[in-house]
Coordinates of C-alpha atoms in Angstrom, one line a residue:
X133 CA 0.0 0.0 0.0
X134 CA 3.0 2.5 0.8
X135 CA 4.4 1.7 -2.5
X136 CA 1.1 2.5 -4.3
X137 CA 0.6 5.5 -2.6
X138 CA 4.3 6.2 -3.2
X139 CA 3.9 6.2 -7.1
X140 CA 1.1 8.0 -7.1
X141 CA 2.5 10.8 -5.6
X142 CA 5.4 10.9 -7.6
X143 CA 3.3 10.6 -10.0
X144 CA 1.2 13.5 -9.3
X145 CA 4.0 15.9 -8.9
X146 CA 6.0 14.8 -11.7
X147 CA 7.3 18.4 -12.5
X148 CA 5.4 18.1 -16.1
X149 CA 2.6 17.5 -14.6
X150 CA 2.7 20.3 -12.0
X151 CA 4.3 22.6 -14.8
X152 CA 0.7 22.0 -16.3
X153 CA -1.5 23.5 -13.9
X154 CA 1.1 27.1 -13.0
X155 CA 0.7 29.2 -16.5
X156 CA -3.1 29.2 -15.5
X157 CA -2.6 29.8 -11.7
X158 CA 0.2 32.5 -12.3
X159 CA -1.8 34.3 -15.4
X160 CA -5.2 33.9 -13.6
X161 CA -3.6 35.3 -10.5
X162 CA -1.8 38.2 -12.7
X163 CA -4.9 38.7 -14.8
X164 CA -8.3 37.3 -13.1
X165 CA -8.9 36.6 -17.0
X166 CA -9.8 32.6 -17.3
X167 CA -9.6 32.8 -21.4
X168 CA -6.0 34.3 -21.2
X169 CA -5.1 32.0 -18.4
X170 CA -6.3 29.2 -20.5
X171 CA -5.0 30.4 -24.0
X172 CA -1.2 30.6 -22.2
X173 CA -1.8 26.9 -20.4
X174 CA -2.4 25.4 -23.6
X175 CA 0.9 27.4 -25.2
X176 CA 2.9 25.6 -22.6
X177 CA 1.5 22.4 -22.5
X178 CA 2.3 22.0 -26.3
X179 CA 6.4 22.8 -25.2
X180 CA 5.5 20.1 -22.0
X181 CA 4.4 17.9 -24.6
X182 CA 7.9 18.1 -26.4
X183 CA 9.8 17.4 -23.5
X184 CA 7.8 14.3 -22.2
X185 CA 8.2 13.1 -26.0
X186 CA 11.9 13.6 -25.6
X187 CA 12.1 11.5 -22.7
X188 CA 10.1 8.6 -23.8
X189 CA 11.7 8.9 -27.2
X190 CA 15.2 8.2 -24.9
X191 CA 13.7 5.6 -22.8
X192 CA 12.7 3.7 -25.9
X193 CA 16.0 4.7 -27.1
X194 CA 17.9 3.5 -24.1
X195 CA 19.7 6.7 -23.2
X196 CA 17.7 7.2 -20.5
X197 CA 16.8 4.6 -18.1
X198 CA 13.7 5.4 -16.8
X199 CA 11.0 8.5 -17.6
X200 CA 12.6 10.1 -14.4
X201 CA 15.7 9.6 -15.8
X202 CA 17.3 8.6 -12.8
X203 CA 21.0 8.3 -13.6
X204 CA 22.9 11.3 -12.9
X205 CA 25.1 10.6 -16.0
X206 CA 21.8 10.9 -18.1
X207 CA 21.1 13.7 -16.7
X208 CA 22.8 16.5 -18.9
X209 CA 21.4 15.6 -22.0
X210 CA 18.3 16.0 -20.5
X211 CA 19.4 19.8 -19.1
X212 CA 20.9 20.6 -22.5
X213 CA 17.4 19.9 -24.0
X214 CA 15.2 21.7 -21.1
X215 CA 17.4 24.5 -21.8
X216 CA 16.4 24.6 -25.7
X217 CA 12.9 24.2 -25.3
X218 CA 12.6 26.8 -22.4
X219 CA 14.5 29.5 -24.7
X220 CA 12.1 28.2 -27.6
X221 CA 9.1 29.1 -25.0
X222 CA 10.6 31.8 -23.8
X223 CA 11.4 33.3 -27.9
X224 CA 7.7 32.2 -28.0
X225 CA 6.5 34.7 -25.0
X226 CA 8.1 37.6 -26.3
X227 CA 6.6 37.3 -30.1
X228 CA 3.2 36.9 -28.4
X229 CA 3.6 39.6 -25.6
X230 CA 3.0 37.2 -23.0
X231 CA 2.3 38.2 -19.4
X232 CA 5.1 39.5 -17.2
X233 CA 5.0 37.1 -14.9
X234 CA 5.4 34.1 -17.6
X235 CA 8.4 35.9 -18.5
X236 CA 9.9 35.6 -14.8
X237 CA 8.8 32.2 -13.8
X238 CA 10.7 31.4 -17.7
X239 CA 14.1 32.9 -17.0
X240 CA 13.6 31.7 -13.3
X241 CA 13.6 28.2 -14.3
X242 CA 16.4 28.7 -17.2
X243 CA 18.9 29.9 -14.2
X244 CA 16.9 26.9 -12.2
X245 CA 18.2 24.3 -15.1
X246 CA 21.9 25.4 -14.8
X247 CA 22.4 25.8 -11.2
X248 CA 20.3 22.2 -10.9
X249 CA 22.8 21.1 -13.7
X250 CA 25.7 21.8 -11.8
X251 CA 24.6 20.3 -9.3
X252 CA 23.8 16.9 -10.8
X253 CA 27.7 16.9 -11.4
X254 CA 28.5 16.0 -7.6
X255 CA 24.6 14.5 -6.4
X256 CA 21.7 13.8 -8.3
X257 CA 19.5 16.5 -6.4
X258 CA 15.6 15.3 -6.9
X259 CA 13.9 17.3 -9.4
X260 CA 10.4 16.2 -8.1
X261 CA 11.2 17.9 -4.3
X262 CA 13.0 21.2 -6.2
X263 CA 10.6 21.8 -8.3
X264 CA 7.6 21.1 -5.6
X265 CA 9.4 22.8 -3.2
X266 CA 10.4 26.4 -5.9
X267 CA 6.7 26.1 -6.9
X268 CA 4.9 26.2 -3.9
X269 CA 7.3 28.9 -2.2
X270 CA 6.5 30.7 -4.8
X271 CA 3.1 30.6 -4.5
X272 CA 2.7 31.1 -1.1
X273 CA 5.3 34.5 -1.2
X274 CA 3.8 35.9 -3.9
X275 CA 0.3 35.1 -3.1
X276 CA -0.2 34.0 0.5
X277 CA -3.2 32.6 2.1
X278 CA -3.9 29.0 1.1
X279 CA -0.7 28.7 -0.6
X280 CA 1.0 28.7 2.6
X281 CA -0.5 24.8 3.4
X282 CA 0.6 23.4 0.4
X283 CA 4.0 23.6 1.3
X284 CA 3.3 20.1 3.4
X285 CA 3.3 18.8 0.2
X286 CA 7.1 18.9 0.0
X287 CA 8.2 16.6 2.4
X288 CA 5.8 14.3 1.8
X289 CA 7.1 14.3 -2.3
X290 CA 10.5 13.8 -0.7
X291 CA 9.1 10.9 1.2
X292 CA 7.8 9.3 -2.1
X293 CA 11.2 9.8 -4.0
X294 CA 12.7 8.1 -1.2
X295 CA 10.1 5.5 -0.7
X296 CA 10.2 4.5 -4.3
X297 CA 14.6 4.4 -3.9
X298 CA 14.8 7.1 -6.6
X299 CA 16.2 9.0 -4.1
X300 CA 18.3 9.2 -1.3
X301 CA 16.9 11.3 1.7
X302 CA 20.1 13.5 0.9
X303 CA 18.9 13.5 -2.8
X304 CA 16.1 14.9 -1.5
X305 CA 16.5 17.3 1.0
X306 CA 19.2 18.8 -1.4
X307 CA 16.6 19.0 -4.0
X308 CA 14.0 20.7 -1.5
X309 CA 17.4 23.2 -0.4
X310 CA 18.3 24.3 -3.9
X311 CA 14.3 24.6 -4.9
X312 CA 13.5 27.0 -2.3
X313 CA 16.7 29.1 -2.8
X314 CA 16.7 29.4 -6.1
X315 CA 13.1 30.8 -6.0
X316 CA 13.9 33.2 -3.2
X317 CA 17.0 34.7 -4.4
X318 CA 15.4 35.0 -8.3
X319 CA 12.4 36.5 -6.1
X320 CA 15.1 39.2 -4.4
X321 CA 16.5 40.1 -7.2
X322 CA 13.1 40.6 -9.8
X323 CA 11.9 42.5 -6.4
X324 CA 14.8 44.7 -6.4
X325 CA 14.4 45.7 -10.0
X326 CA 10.7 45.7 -10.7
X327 CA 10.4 48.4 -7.9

């Protein structure tokens, strides 16, 4: 039953899947306009939709092990392609004068990518408790309120990357660590100049 429960919530916040849901919760947020919210969701999904292809075109491929790709040594030329699509998304933003904050969370995650990357050279830092943890601090500084609860959610993805042994607890607390700063020194420094 732990297991099961386990993959689910991997499953669940699979950083695709989460990436899925933010464009309407940020835009909505920015905007309080559902068609634009929904208009910029679907623009992402189609670049989300790319990068899951890319993954199971390597698993079927066998240069990556697993749809998580789990082995650090697998892990770059997955960065090097994040790092294309997100410029293509973000190329993609600027032609269609995309909302502000789309433009932010973009550049956020491009810095996210390299700094992760570097990372991944000395441990493989779990992607699933970074990007929970970046997303949901996020949330919860720049909106408040309810936000604030769904950082629980953070150890118990850790748990479930650990659970499931793609993880090491250190795997995943360094993951959680670089997540949350990351998002609060990109947050420091788009404060300081959008002021």
């Amino acid at each position: 039953m732990n297991l099961k429960l386990a993959a689910f919530i991997s499953y669940v916040f699979n950083p695709l899947l989460i990436l899925v849901l933010l464009p309407f919760v940020l835009v909505y947020e920015a905007t309080g306009d559902t068609q634009v919210s929904i208009f910029w969701t679907a623009y992402t999904f189609i670049f989300l939709l790319l990068i899951a292809a890319f993954v199971l075109f390597g698993v079927r491929r066998k240069f990556f092990t697993n749809i998580d790709v789990s082995n650090r040594q697998q892990r770059p030329l997955l960065f090097y392609f994040l790092l294309f699509i997100a410029l293509l998304y973000l190329g993609g933003l600027y032609l269609l004068h995309a909302p502000r904050i789309l433009f932010i969370v973009t550049v956020s995650m491009i810095f996210g990518i390299g700094i992760v990357s570097g990372i991944n050279t000395k441990i493989k830092a779990s992607l699933h408790v970074a990007t929970v943890a970046a997303l949901i601090l996020g949330l919860t500084i720049g909106y408040g309120g309810y936000y604030l609860l769904l950082l629980l959610l953070v150890p118990l993805v850790g748990w479930s990357r650990v659970k499931l042994k793609r993880h090491t607890v250190s795997e995943t607390v360094v993951g959680g660590i670089v997540g949350s700063i990351l998002l609060l020194a990109i947050y420091t420094v788009f404060e300081a100049f959008l002021k």
